[in-house]
PDB file of C-alpha atoms and ligand atoms in Angstrom:
ATOM      1  CA  UNK A   1       0.000   0.000   0.000  1.00 97.00           C
ATOM      2  CA  UNK A   2       1.277   3.471  -0.848  1.00 98.00           C
ATOM      3  CA  UNK A   3       0.768   6.143   1.800  1.00 98.00           C
ATOM      4  CA  UNK A   4       1.311   9.899   1.440  1.00 98.00           C
ATOM      5  CA  UNK A   5       1.278  12.091   4.530  1.00 98.00           C
ATOM      6  CA  UNK A   6       0.580  15.731   3.643  1.00 98.00           C
ATOM      7  CA  UNK A   7       1.389  18.190   6.407  1.00 98.00           C
ATOM      8  CA  UNK A   8       3.417  21.246   7.343  1.00 98.00           C
ATOM      9  CA  UNK A   9       5.763  19.205   9.561  1.00 97.00           C
ATOM     10  CA  UNK A  10       6.956  16.041   7.758  1.00 96.00           C
ATOM     11  CA  UNK A  11       9.548  15.421  10.464  1.00 96.00           C
ATOM     12  CA  UNK A  12       6.696  14.934  12.950  1.00 95.00           C
ATOM     13  CA  UNK A  13       6.166  11.386  11.644  1.00 96.00           C
ATOM     14  CA  UNK A  14       9.754  10.161  11.797  1.00 91.00           C
ATOM     15  CA  UNK A  15       9.809   8.639  15.288  1.00 94.00           C
ATOM     16  CA  UNK A  16       6.564   6.641  15.131  1.00 95.00           C
ATOM     17  CA  UNK A  17       7.211   5.429  11.600  1.00 95.00           C
ATOM     18  CA  UNK A  18      10.741   4.354  12.433  1.00 95.00           C
ATOM     19  CA  UNK A  19       9.781   2.118  15.362  1.00 94.00           C
ATOM     20  CA  UNK A  20       7.888  -1.049  16.153  1.00 93.00           C
ATOM     21  CA  UNK A  21       5.212  -2.444  13.814  1.00 93.00           C
ATOM     22  CA  UNK A  22       5.160   0.556  11.478  1.00 95.00           C
ATOM     23  CA  UNK A  23       8.911   0.248  10.928  1.00 96.00           C
ATOM     24  CA  UNK A  24       8.613  -3.506  10.303  1.00 95.00           C
ATOM     25  CA  UNK A  25       5.724  -2.993   7.869  1.00 96.00           C
ATOM     26  CA  UNK A  26       7.879  -0.480   5.973  1.00 97.00           C
ATOM     27  CA  UNK A  27      10.915  -2.757   5.980  1.00 97.00           C
ATOM     28  CA  UNK A  28       8.837  -5.690   4.716  1.00 96.00           C
ATOM     29  CA  UNK A  29       7.618  -3.463   1.879  1.00 97.00           C
ATOM     30  CA  UNK A  30       3.984  -3.812   2.975  1.00 97.00           C
ATOM     31  CA  UNK A  31       3.642  -0.033   3.123  1.00 98.00           C
ATOM     32  CA  UNK A  32       5.530   2.597   1.146  1.00 98.00           C
ATOM     33  CA  UNK A  33       5.273   5.850   3.102  1.00 98.00           C
ATOM     34  CA  UNK A  34       6.094   9.277   1.664  1.00 98.00           C
ATOM     35  CA  UNK A  35       6.139  12.620   3.403  1.00 97.00           C
ATOM     36  CA  UNK A  36       4.834  15.647   1.547  1.00 98.00           C
ATOM     37  CA  UNK A  37       5.544  19.158   2.845  1.00 98.00           C
ATOM     38  CA  UNK A  38       2.594  21.352   1.866  1.00 98.00           C
ATOM     39  CA  UNK A  39       4.918  24.352   2.171  1.00 98.00           C
ATOM     40  CA  UNK A  40       6.740  23.119  -0.959  1.00 98.00           C
ATOM     41  CA  UNK A  41       3.563  24.094  -2.851  1.00 98.00           C
ATOM     42  CA  UNK A  42       3.416  27.653  -1.481  1.00 98.00           C
ATOM     43  CA  UNK A  43       2.708  30.244  -4.113  1.00 95.00           C
ATOM     44  CA  UNK A  44       4.929  33.116  -2.980  1.00 95.00           C
ATOM     45  CA  UNK A  45       8.604  33.601  -2.306  1.00 95.00           C
ATOM     46  CA  UNK A  46       8.052  33.653   1.455  1.00 96.00           C
ATOM     47  CA  UNK A  47       6.606  30.121   1.219  1.00 97.00           C
ATOM     48  CA  UNK A  48       3.494  31.330   2.990  1.00 98.00           C
ATOM     49  CA  UNK A  49       0.787  28.733   3.610  1.00 98.00           C
ATOM     50  CA  UNK A  50      -1.582  30.415   6.105  1.00 98.00           C
ATOM     51  CA  UNK A  51      -3.461  33.679   6.489  1.00 98.00           C
ATOM     52  CA  UNK A  52      -6.025  35.383   8.710  1.00 98.00           C
ATOM     53  CA  UNK A  53      -9.620  34.121   8.563  1.00 98.00           C
ATOM     54  CA  UNK A  54     -12.195  36.028   6.522  1.00 98.00           C
ATOM     55  CA  UNK A  55     -14.926  37.287   8.848  1.00 98.00           C
ATOM     56  CA  UNK A  56     -12.475  37.703  11.725  1.00 98.00           C
ATOM     57  CA  UNK A  57     -11.791  35.424  14.664  1.00 97.00           C
ATOM     58  CA  UNK A  58      -8.704  34.001  16.290  1.00 97.00           C
ATOM     59  CA  UNK A  59      -5.830  32.100  14.673  1.00 97.00           C
ATOM     60  CA  UNK A  60      -4.747  31.417  11.139  1.00 98.00           C
ATOM     61  CA  UNK A  61      -6.232  29.320   8.338  1.00 98.00           C
ATOM     62  CA  UNK A  62      -4.346  27.169   5.815  1.00 98.00           C
ATOM     63  CA  UNK A  63      -4.621  28.781   2.381  1.00 98.00           C
ATOM     64  CA  UNK A  64      -6.397  26.721  -0.300  1.00 98.00           C
ATOM     65  CA  UNK A  65      -3.771  27.089  -3.062  1.00 98.00           C
ATOM     66  CA  UNK A  66      -0.858  25.146  -1.518  1.00 98.00           C
ATOM     67  CA  UNK A  67      -3.159  22.433  -0.119  1.00 98.00           C
ATOM     68  CA  UNK A  68      -4.951  21.926  -3.454  1.00 98.00           C
ATOM     69  CA  UNK A  69      -1.643  21.832  -5.360  1.00 98.00           C
ATOM     70  CA  UNK A  70      -0.108  19.340  -2.925  1.00 98.00           C
ATOM     71  CA  UNK A  71      -3.145  17.070  -3.182  1.00 98.00           C
ATOM     72  CA  UNK A  72      -3.248  17.293  -6.966  1.00 98.00           C
ATOM     73  CA  UNK A  73       0.454  16.415  -7.146  1.00 98.00           C
ATOM     74  CA  UNK A  74       0.021  13.105  -5.317  1.00 98.00           C
ATOM     75  CA  UNK A  75      -3.535  12.099  -6.266  1.00 97.00           C
ATOM     76  CA  UNK A  76      -4.061   9.589  -9.047  1.00 96.00           C
ATOM     77  CA  UNK A  77      -6.068   6.562 -10.075  1.00 96.00           C
ATOM     78  CA  UNK A  78      -6.703   4.424  -6.969  1.00 96.00           C
ATOM     79  CA  UNK A  79      -5.952   7.226  -4.491  1.00 98.00           C
ATOM     80  CA  UNK A  80      -8.163   7.742  -1.462  1.00 98.00           C
ATOM     81  CA  UNK A  81      -7.880  11.073   0.372  1.00 98.00           C
ATOM     82  CA  UNK A  82      -8.552  11.217   4.115  1.00 99.00           C
ATOM     83  CA  UNK A  83      -8.837  14.674   5.683  1.00 98.00           C
ATOM     84  CA  UNK A  84      -8.204  14.550   9.431  1.00 98.00           C
ATOM     85  CA  UNK A  85     -10.620  16.860  11.203  1.00 98.00           C
ATOM     86  CA  UNK A  86     -12.604  16.862  14.466  1.00 98.00           C
ATOM     87  CA  UNK A  87     -15.637  17.473  12.235  1.00 98.00           C
ATOM     88  CA  UNK A  88     -15.254  14.127  10.440  1.00 98.00           C
ATOM     89  CA  UNK A  89     -16.787  10.689  10.829  1.00 98.00           C
ATOM     90  CA  UNK A  90     -15.592   9.053  14.061  1.00 98.00           C
ATOM     91  CA  UNK A  91     -12.917   6.401  13.481  1.00 98.00           C
ATOM     92  CA  UNK A  92     -14.126   2.813  13.979  1.00 96.00           C
ATOM     93  CA  UNK A  93     -12.646  -0.639  13.271  1.00 95.00           C
ATOM     94  CA  UNK A  94     -14.913  -0.967  10.226  1.00 95.00           C
ATOM     95  CA  UNK A  95     -13.588   2.305   8.775  1.00 98.00           C
ATOM     96  CA  UNK A  96     -10.037   1.056   9.396  1.00 97.00           C
ATOM     97  CA  UNK A  97     -10.815  -2.196   7.570  1.00 96.00           C
ATOM     98  CA  UNK A  98     -12.212  -0.194   4.664  1.00 98.00           C
ATOM     99  CA  UNK A  99      -9.009   1.902   4.518  1.00 98.00           C
ATOM    100  CA  UNK A 100      -6.826  -1.228   4.631  1.00 97.00           C
ATOM    101  CA  UNK A 101      -8.319  -2.289   1.290  1.00 97.00           C
ATOM    102  CA  UNK A 102      -7.207   0.861  -0.538  1.00 98.00           C
ATOM    103  CA  UNK A 103      -4.126   0.810  -2.724  1.00 97.00           C
ATOM    104  CA  UNK A 104      -3.128   4.411  -2.045  1.00 98.00           C
ATOM    105  CA  UNK A 105      -4.059   6.390   1.069  1.00 98.00           C
ATOM    106  CA  UNK A 106      -3.418  10.131   1.248  1.00 98.00           C
ATOM    107  CA  UNK A 107      -3.654  11.718   4.697  1.00 98.00           C
ATOM    108  CA  UNK A 108      -4.313  15.453   4.705  1.00 98.00           C
ATOM    109  CA  UNK A 109      -3.325  16.987   8.048  1.00 98.00           C
ATOM    110  CA  UNK A 110      -4.727  20.336   9.116  1.00 98.00           C
ATOM    111  CA  UNK A 111      -2.872  22.904  11.224  1.00 98.00           C
ATOM    112  CA  UNK A 112      -3.843  26.151  12.972  1.00 98.00           C
ATOM    113  CA  UNK A 113      -7.640  26.686  12.718  1.00 98.00           C
ATOM    114  CA  UNK A 114      -7.905  24.235   9.825  1.00 98.00           C
ATOM    115  CA  UNK A 115      -7.967  24.362   6.024  1.00 98.00           C
ATOM    116  CA  UNK A 116      -9.836  26.752   3.708  1.00 98.00           C
ATOM    117  CA  UNK A 117     -12.997  24.846   2.695  1.00 98.00           C
ATOM    118  CA  UNK A 118     -12.408  25.472  -1.001  1.00 98.00           C
ATOM    119  CA  UNK A 119      -9.361  23.181  -1.120  1.00 98.00           C
ATOM    120  CA  UNK A 120     -11.410  20.270   0.197  1.00 97.00           C
ATOM    121  CA  UNK A 121     -14.775  19.363  -1.426  1.00 94.00           C
ATOM    122  CA  UNK A 122     -14.349  16.858  -4.234  1.00 95.00           C
ATOM    123  CA  UNK A 123     -10.635  16.407  -3.517  1.00 98.00           C
ATOM    124  CA  UNK A 124     -11.444  14.603  -0.244  1.00 98.00           C
ATOM    125  CA  UNK A 125     -12.963  11.117  -0.082  1.00 98.00           C
ATOM    126  CA  UNK A 126     -13.523  10.943   3.670  1.00 98.00           C
ATOM    127  CA  UNK A 127     -13.292  13.310   6.625  1.00 98.00           C
ATOM    128  CA  UNK A 128     -12.190  11.409   9.724  1.00 98.00           C
ATOM    129  CA  UNK A 129     -12.112  12.360  13.399  1.00 98.00           C
ATOM    130  CA  UNK A 130     -10.242  10.289  15.970  1.00 98.00           C
ATOM    131  CA  UNK A 131     -12.531  11.454  18.787  1.00 98.00           C
ATOM    132  CA  UNK A 132     -14.514  14.279  20.305  1.00 98.00           C
ATOM    133  CA  UNK A 133     -11.591  16.454  21.362  1.00 98.00           C
ATOM    134  CA  UNK A 134      -9.354  18.883  19.520  1.00 98.00           C
ATOM    135  CA  UNK A 135      -5.667  18.261  18.798  1.00 98.00           C
ATOM    136  CA  UNK A 136      -3.195  20.988  17.896  1.00 97.00           C
ATOM    137  CA  UNK A 137      -2.682  19.483  14.416  1.00 97.00           C
ATOM    138  CA  UNK A 138      -3.664  16.573  12.194  1.00 98.00           C
ATOM    139  CA  UNK A 139      -0.332  14.693  12.233  1.00 98.00           C
ATOM    140  CA  UNK A 140      -1.089  12.733  15.391  1.00 97.00           C
ATOM    141  CA  UNK A 141      -4.561  11.899  14.086  1.00 98.00           C
ATOM    142  CA  UNK A 142      -3.087  10.679  10.773  1.00 98.00           C
ATOM    143  CA  UNK A 143      -0.702   8.397  12.656  1.00 98.00           C
ATOM    144  CA  UNK A 144      -3.573   6.975  14.691  1.00 98.00           C
ATOM    145  CA  UNK A 145      -5.659   6.230  11.579  1.00 98.00           C
ATOM    146  CA  UNK A 146      -2.640   4.833   9.733  1.00 98.00           C
ATOM    147  CA  UNK A 147      -1.583   2.587  12.623  1.00 97.00           C
ATOM    148  CA  UNK A 148      -5.120   1.337  13.314  1.00 97.00           C
ATOM    149  CA  UNK A 149      -5.710   0.597   9.612  1.00 97.00           C
ATOM    150  CA  UNK A 150      -2.535  -1.171   8.579  1.00 96.00           C
ATOM    151  CA  UNK A 151      -3.053  -3.746  11.353  1.00 94.00           C
ATOM    152  CA  UNK A 152      -5.601  -5.239   8.957  1.00 94.00           C
ATOM    153  CA  UNK A 153      -3.094  -5.574   6.105  1.00 94.00           C
ATOM    154  CA  UNK A 154      -2.059  -9.219   5.710  1.00 91.00           C
ATOM    155  CA  UNK A 155       1.471  -9.739   7.050  1.00 91.00           C
ATOM    156  CA  UNK A 156       1.642  -6.695   9.318  1.00 91.00           C
ATOM    157  CA  UNK A 157       0.843  -8.347  12.656  1.00 90.00           C
ATOM    158  CA  UNK A 158       2.368 -11.701  11.825  1.00 81.00           C
ATOM    159  CA  UNK A 159      -0.583 -13.459  13.478  1.00 81.00           C
ATOM    160  CA  UNK A 160      -3.695 -12.352  11.621  1.00 74.00           C
ATOM    161  CA  UNK A 161      -6.252 -13.685  14.096  1.00 78.00           C
ATOM    162  CA  UNK A 162      -4.869 -11.370  16.820  1.00 79.00           C
ATOM    163  CA  UNK A 163      -6.605  -8.331  15.323  1.00 83.00           C
ATOM    164  CA  UNK A 164      -9.920 -10.176  15.249  1.00 82.00           C
ATOM    165  CA  UNK A 165      -9.975 -10.948  18.970  1.00 85.00           C
ATOM    166  CA  UNK A 166      -9.012  -7.412  19.991  1.00 92.00           C
ATOM    167  CA  UNK A 167     -11.353  -4.990  21.710  1.00 94.00           C
ATOM    168  CA  UNK A 168     -14.406  -3.817  19.718  1.00 93.00           C
ATOM    169  CA  UNK A 169     -14.192  -6.615  17.117  1.00 90.00           C
ATOM    170  CA  UNK A 170     -17.015  -8.561  18.802  1.00 89.00           C
ATOM    171  CA  UNK A 171     -18.590  -5.344  20.045  1.00 92.00           C
ATOM    172  CA  UNK A 172     -16.928  -5.796  23.458  1.00 94.00           C
ATOM    173  CA  UNK A 173     -13.454  -5.448  25.025  1.00 95.00           C
ATOM    174  CA  UNK A 174     -10.699  -8.023  24.682  1.00 95.00           C
ATOM    175  CA  UNK A 175     -10.298 -10.438  27.623  1.00 96.00           C
ATOM    176  CA  UNK A 176      -7.724  -9.797  30.412  1.00 97.00           C
ATOM    177  CA  UNK A 177      -4.182 -10.982  29.663  1.00 97.00           C
ATOM    178  CA  UNK A 178      -1.705 -12.820  31.895  1.00 98.00           C
ATOM    179  CA  UNK A 179       1.832 -14.115  31.385  1.00 98.00           C
ATOM    180  CA  UNK A 180       4.679 -15.358  33.569  1.00 97.00           C
ATOM    181  CA  UNK A 181       5.416 -15.348  36.471  1.00 98.00           C
ATOM    182  CA  UNK A 182       2.572 -17.427  37.856  1.00 97.00           C
ATOM    183  CA  UNK A 183       2.536 -15.320  41.046  1.00 98.00           C
ATOM    184  CA  UNK A 184       3.200 -11.574  41.018  1.00 98.00           C
ATOM    185  CA  UNK A 185       2.965  -9.432  44.157  1.00 98.00           C
ATOM    186  CA  UNK A 186       0.979 -12.230  45.769  1.00 98.00           C
ATOM    187  CA  UNK A 187      -1.560 -12.360  42.923  1.00 98.00           C
ATOM    188  CA  UNK A 188      -1.914 -15.650  41.097  1.00 98.00           C
ATOM    189  CA  UNK A 189      -2.751 -16.197  37.447  1.00 98.00           C
ATOM    190  CA  UNK A 190      -6.407 -17.423  37.459  1.00 98.00           C
ATOM    191  CA  UNK A 191      -6.493 -21.205  37.809  1.00 98.00           C
ATOM    192  CA  UNK A 192      -8.669 -21.709  34.751  1.00 98.00           C
ATOM    193  CA  UNK A 193      -5.944 -20.287  32.474  1.00 98.00           C
ATOM    194  CA  UNK A 194      -3.560 -22.983  33.740  1.00 97.00           C
ATOM    195  CA  UNK A 195      -6.114 -25.785  33.415  1.00 97.00           C
ATOM    196  CA  UNK A 196      -5.485 -26.607  29.742  1.00 97.00           C
ATOM    197  CA  UNK A 197      -9.264 -26.823  29.252  1.00 98.00           C
ATOM    198  CA  UNK A 198      -9.775 -24.717  26.134  1.00 98.00           C
ATOM    199  CA  UNK A 199     -13.564 -24.609  26.325  1.00 98.00           C
ATOM    200  CA  UNK A 200     -13.487 -23.407  29.923  1.00 98.00           C
ATOM    201  CA  UNK A 201     -10.765 -20.884  29.127  1.00 98.00           C
ATOM    202  CA  UNK A 202     -12.801 -19.464  26.235  1.00 97.00           C
ATOM    203  CA  UNK A 203     -15.924 -19.247  28.402  1.00 98.00           C
ATOM    204  CA  UNK A 204     -14.050 -17.567  31.280  1.00 98.00           C
ATOM    205  CA  UNK A 205     -12.404 -15.068  28.952  1.00 97.00           C
ATOM    206  CA  UNK A 206     -15.721 -14.154  27.373  1.00 96.00           C
ATOM    207  CA  UNK A 207     -17.344 -13.646  30.794  1.00 97.00           C
ATOM    208  CA  UNK A 208     -14.481 -11.385  31.879  1.00 98.00           C
ATOM    209  CA  UNK A 209     -14.665  -9.375  28.661  1.00 96.00           C
ATOM    210  CA  UNK A 210     -18.428  -8.912  29.038  1.00 96.00           C
ATOM    211  CA  UNK A 211     -18.050  -7.931  32.698  1.00 97.00           C
ATOM    212  CA  UNK A 212     -15.462  -5.222  32.047  1.00 97.00           C
ATOM    213  CA  UNK A 213     -17.335  -3.897  29.016  1.00 96.00           C
ATOM    214  CA  UNK A 214     -20.548  -3.592  31.055  1.00 95.00           C
ATOM    215  CA  UNK A 215     -18.663  -1.791  33.806  1.00 97.00           C
ATOM    216  CA  UNK A 216     -16.609   0.653  31.735  1.00 97.00           C
ATOM    217  CA  UNK A 217     -18.550   1.007  28.485  1.00 96.00           C
ATOM    218  CA  UNK A 218     -22.194   0.023  29.001  1.00 94.00           C
ATOM    219  CA  UNK A 219     -22.970   1.819  25.710  1.00 93.00           C
ATOM    220  CA  UNK A 220     -20.974  -0.836  23.803  1.00 91.00           C
ATOM    221  CA  UNK A 221     -22.921  -3.652  25.410  1.00 74.00           C
ATOM    222  CA  UNK A 222     -26.223  -1.959  24.632  1.00 75.00           C
ATOM    223  CA  UNK A 223     -25.193  -1.458  20.987  1.00 74.00           C
ATOM    224  CA  UNK A 224     -24.484  -5.179  20.696  1.00 71.00           C
TER     225      UNK A 224
HETATM  226  N1  LIG B 301     -10.914  24.816  14.358  1.00 77.68           N
HETATM  227  C1  LIG B 301     -11.026  23.423  14.183  1.00 77.68           C
HETATM  228  C2  LIG B 301     -12.353  22.929  14.766  1.00 77.68           C
HETATM  229  O1  LIG B 301     -12.675  23.321  15.884  1.00 77.68           O
HETATM  230  O2  LIG B 301     -13.028  22.093  14.131  1.00 77.68           O
HETATM  231  C3  LIG B 301      -9.907  22.703  14.906  1.00 77.68           C
HETATM  232  C4  LIG B 301      -8.568  22.892  14.287  1.00 77.68           C
HETATM  233  S1  LIG B 301      -7.331  21.963  15.111  1.00 77.68           S
HETATM  234  C5  LIG B 301      -6.684  23.110  16.225  1.00 77.68           C
HETATM  235  C6  LIG B 301      -6.057  21.810  13.896  1.00 77.68           C
HETATM  236  C7  LIG B 301      -6.077  20.515  13.096  1.00 77.68           C
HETATM  237  O3  LIG B 301      -5.886  19.411  13.967  1.00 77.68           O
HETATM  238  C8  LIG B 301      -7.323  20.205  12.326  1.00 77.68           C
HETATM  239  O4  LIG B 301      -7.366  20.892  11.097  1.00 77.68           O
HETATM  240  C9  LIG B 301      -7.216  18.710  12.139  1.00 77.68           C
HETATM  241  O5  LIG B 301      -6.407  18.363  11.040  1.00 77.68           O
HETATM  242  C10 LIG B 301      -6.496  18.264  13.417  1.00 77.68           C
HETATM  243  N2  LIG B 301      -7.411  17.696  14.428  1.00 77.68           N
HETATM  244  C11 LIG B 301      -7.716  18.245  15.619  1.00 77.68           C
HETATM  245  N3  LIG B 301      -8.539  17.461  16.321  1.00 77.68           N
HETATM  246  C12 LIG B 301      -8.759  16.362  15.571  1.00 77.68           C
HETATM  247  C13 LIG B 301      -9.541  15.190  15.758  1.00 77.68           C
HETATM  248  N4  LIG B 301     -10.248  14.990  16.846  1.00 77.68           N
HETATM  249  N5  LIG B 301      -9.531  14.252  14.771  1.00 77.68           N
HETATM  250  C14 LIG B 301      -8.822  14.442  13.648  1.00 77.68           C
HETATM  251  N6  LIG B 301      -8.069  15.551  13.414  1.00 77.68           N
HETATM  252  C15 LIG B 301      -8.033  16.499  14.355  1.00 77.68           C
END
């Protein structure tokens, strides 16, 4: 999958993309990530990309020209443009699965008060929010969407079924996890997990998952 990250701070992505699963996915050639600096598409010699909002109000707004030019430079057949914005559709596992099927994802990151509406419109395929709060810029949101989506690409996790048992997949949380040592700070690993009885283990895990979901996120249980 090809991925283009359009922002004003391409260096922002370096750490997260150079570590852990994202690094491995890049090294395996499962994702080909490119960083596009919207400032390279500025239209004046000062490389200006933002200006004051029409109608007044605080902050600055990203000018439409550089954003539109940057998008047009990377868009092509098979591209899918995601604009990160708190005003978008809330990210869900099903959206992530949909994104994982695309051959070319373009992430458009906003900065300041956001992007001039005229650069968006038909250039954007989906507006996505990572939650009901406001970040200082779209780079973190793009990383969240990217990370949550590429987990569904075959070969990224190494053990495909892991993603399918994770929280939210069955409409509830994942079950509680335990590993060695058998006793830690006087607390023992539940006996059932050491029993070798797979049916009982599965039943216990499901009960625990349902219990925690009901306690912490009763809305999820109701939706099920
Ligand atoms: N004025 C905008 C509003 O209230 O809708 C917020 C702008 S925010 C300070 C700057 C940028 O951060 C946005 O353009 C967007 O790219 C990104 N951003 C902030 N919160 C986000 C969220 N919850 N999900 C996705 N992107 C977000």
